[in-house]
Amino acid sequence: MTGAVHQSILSDMAKFSTDLDRAFSALADPTRRAIVSRLCDGPKSVSELSEPFELALPSLLKHVRVLEQSGLVSSEKIGRVRTCRIEPDVLHATEAWIHQHISAWEKRLDRMEVHIERMKRKN
């Protein structure tokens, strides 16, 4: 592998890691997870998003900004109405990372199960 190709791979990995860090950090807050869940049903205005929460509008907007910075959500202001929507690419990348790790753990558990069965047959 050439140095340029190796550097490109490392750069892509670092960007992917940074994107995941931002996504998981944003999703660490229950209010932001609830906002993302509500947006999975479709785009909503900030006032629609605020309905189930007992938050002042500026506080809700801070959560929206964190979600926007993570890439999970985008918003568009038309007139006086800001509409938010989910950005599925970041969610898909996060989901792929989780599934990759679930798969690795399932394989380990399968190997452990085979080992345990082998040990039982020996005894």
Coordinates of C-alpha atoms in Angstrom, one line a residue:
M1 CA 0.0 0.0 0.0
T2 CA 1.4 3.4 -1.0
G3 CA 1.8 6.1 1.5
A4 CA -0.8 8.3 -0.2
V5 CA -3.4 5.5 -0.1
H6 CA -2.6 4.7 3.5
Q7 CA -2.9 8.4 4.4
S8 CA -6.3 8.6 2.6
I9 CA -7.6 5.6 4.5
L10 CA -6.5 7.1 7.8
S11 CA -8.1 10.4 6.9
D12 CA -11.4 8.7 6.0
M13 CA -11.3 6.8 9.3
A14 CA -10.7 9.9 11.3
K15 CA -13.6 11.7 9.6
F16 CA -15.9 8.7 10.2
S17 CA -14.8 8.6 13.8
T18 CA -15.4 12.3 14.3
D19 CA -18.8 12.0 12.7
L20 CA -19.7 9.1 15.0
D21 CA -18.4 11.0 18.1
R22 CA -20.6 13.9 17.2
A23 CA -23.7 11.7 16.6
F24 CA -23.3 9.7 19.8
S25 CA -22.6 12.8 21.8
A26 CA -25.7 14.4 20.4
L27 CA -27.8 11.3 21.1
A28 CA -26.5 11.0 24.7
D29 CA -29.2 13.5 25.8
P30 CA -32.7 12.1 26.2
T31 CA -34.3 15.3 24.9
R32 CA -32.3 15.2 21.7
R33 CA -33.1 11.5 21.3
A34 CA -36.8 12.4 21.7
I35 CA -36.4 15.1 19.0
V36 CA -34.8 12.7 16.6
S37 CA -37.6 10.1 17.3
R38 CA -40.2 12.7 16.5
L39 CA -38.4 13.8 13.3
C40 CA -38.4 10.2 12.1
D41 CA -42.1 10.6 11.5
G42 CA -41.4 13.5 9.2
P43 CA -40.3 17.2 9.2
K44 CA -41.6 19.4 11.9
S45 CA -41.5 23.0 12.8
V46 CA -39.6 24.0 16.0
S47 CA -42.9 24.9 17.6
E48 CA -44.3 21.4 16.7
L49 CA -41.1 19.9 18.2
S50 CA -41.5 21.9 21.4
E51 CA -45.0 20.6 22.1
P52 CA -44.3 17.6 24.3
F53 CA -41.4 19.3 26.2
E54 CA -41.5 21.7 29.1
L55 CA -38.7 23.7 27.7
A56 CA -38.4 27.4 26.8
L57 CA -38.0 27.8 23.0
P58 CA -34.4 29.0 23.4
S59 CA -33.5 25.8 25.3
L60 CA -35.1 23.7 22.6
L61 CA -33.2 25.6 19.9
K62 CA -30.0 24.8 21.7
H63 CA -30.8 21.1 21.4
V64 CA -31.7 21.5 17.7
R65 CA -28.3 23.3 17.1
V66 CA -26.4 20.4 18.7
L67 CA -28.3 17.9 16.5
E68 CA -27.5 20.1 13.5
Q69 CA -23.8 20.2 14.4
S70 CA -23.8 16.5 14.6
G71 CA -25.3 16.2 11.2
L72 CA -28.3 14.2 12.4
V73 CA -30.8 17.0 11.8
S74 CA -31.0 19.9 9.3
S75 CA -33.3 22.9 9.5
E76 CA -34.6 25.5 7.1
K77 CA -36.1 28.8 7.9
I78 CA -38.9 30.1 5.7
G79 CA -40.3 33.3 6.9
R80 CA -40.8 33.0 10.6
V81 CA -41.0 29.2 10.6
R82 CA -37.9 27.0 11.1
T83 CA -38.6 23.4 10.0
C84 CA -36.4 20.5 11.1
R85 CA -35.8 17.2 9.3
I86 CA -33.8 14.1 10.0
E87 CA -30.6 13.5 8.0
P88 CA -30.7 9.7 7.4
D89 CA -27.1 9.4 6.2
V90 CA -25.6 10.1 9.6
L91 CA -28.2 7.8 11.3
H92 CA -27.4 5.0 8.8
A93 CA -23.6 5.4 9.4
T94 CA -24.3 5.2 13.2
E95 CA -26.5 2.2 12.7
A96 CA -23.9 0.5 10.5
W97 CA -21.2 1.0 13.3
I98 CA -23.6 -0.5 15.9
H99 CA -24.4 -3.5 13.7
Q100 CA -20.7 -4.1 13.0
H101 CA -20.1 -4.4 16.7
I102 CA -23.2 -6.5 17.4
S103 CA -22.0 -8.9 14.7
A104 CA -18.6 -9.2 16.1
W105 CA -20.0 -9.9 19.6
E106 CA -22.4 -12.5 18.2
K107 CA -19.5 -14.3 16.5
R108 CA -17.6 -14.3 19.8
L109 CA -20.6 -15.7 21.7
D110 CA -21.1 -18.4 19.1
R111 CA -17.5 -19.4 19.4
M112 CA -17.8 -19.5 23.2
E113 CA -20.9 -21.6 23.0
V114 CA -19.1 -24.1 20.7
H115 CA -16.2 -24.2 23.2
I116 CA -18.6 -24.7 26.2
E117 CA -20.3 -27.6 24.3
R118 CA -16.9 -29.1 23.5
M119 CA -15.9 -28.9 27.2
K120 CA -19.2 -30.5 28.3
R121 CA -18.6 -33.4 26.0
K122 CA -15.1 -34.0 27.3
N123 CA -16.3 -34.2 30.9

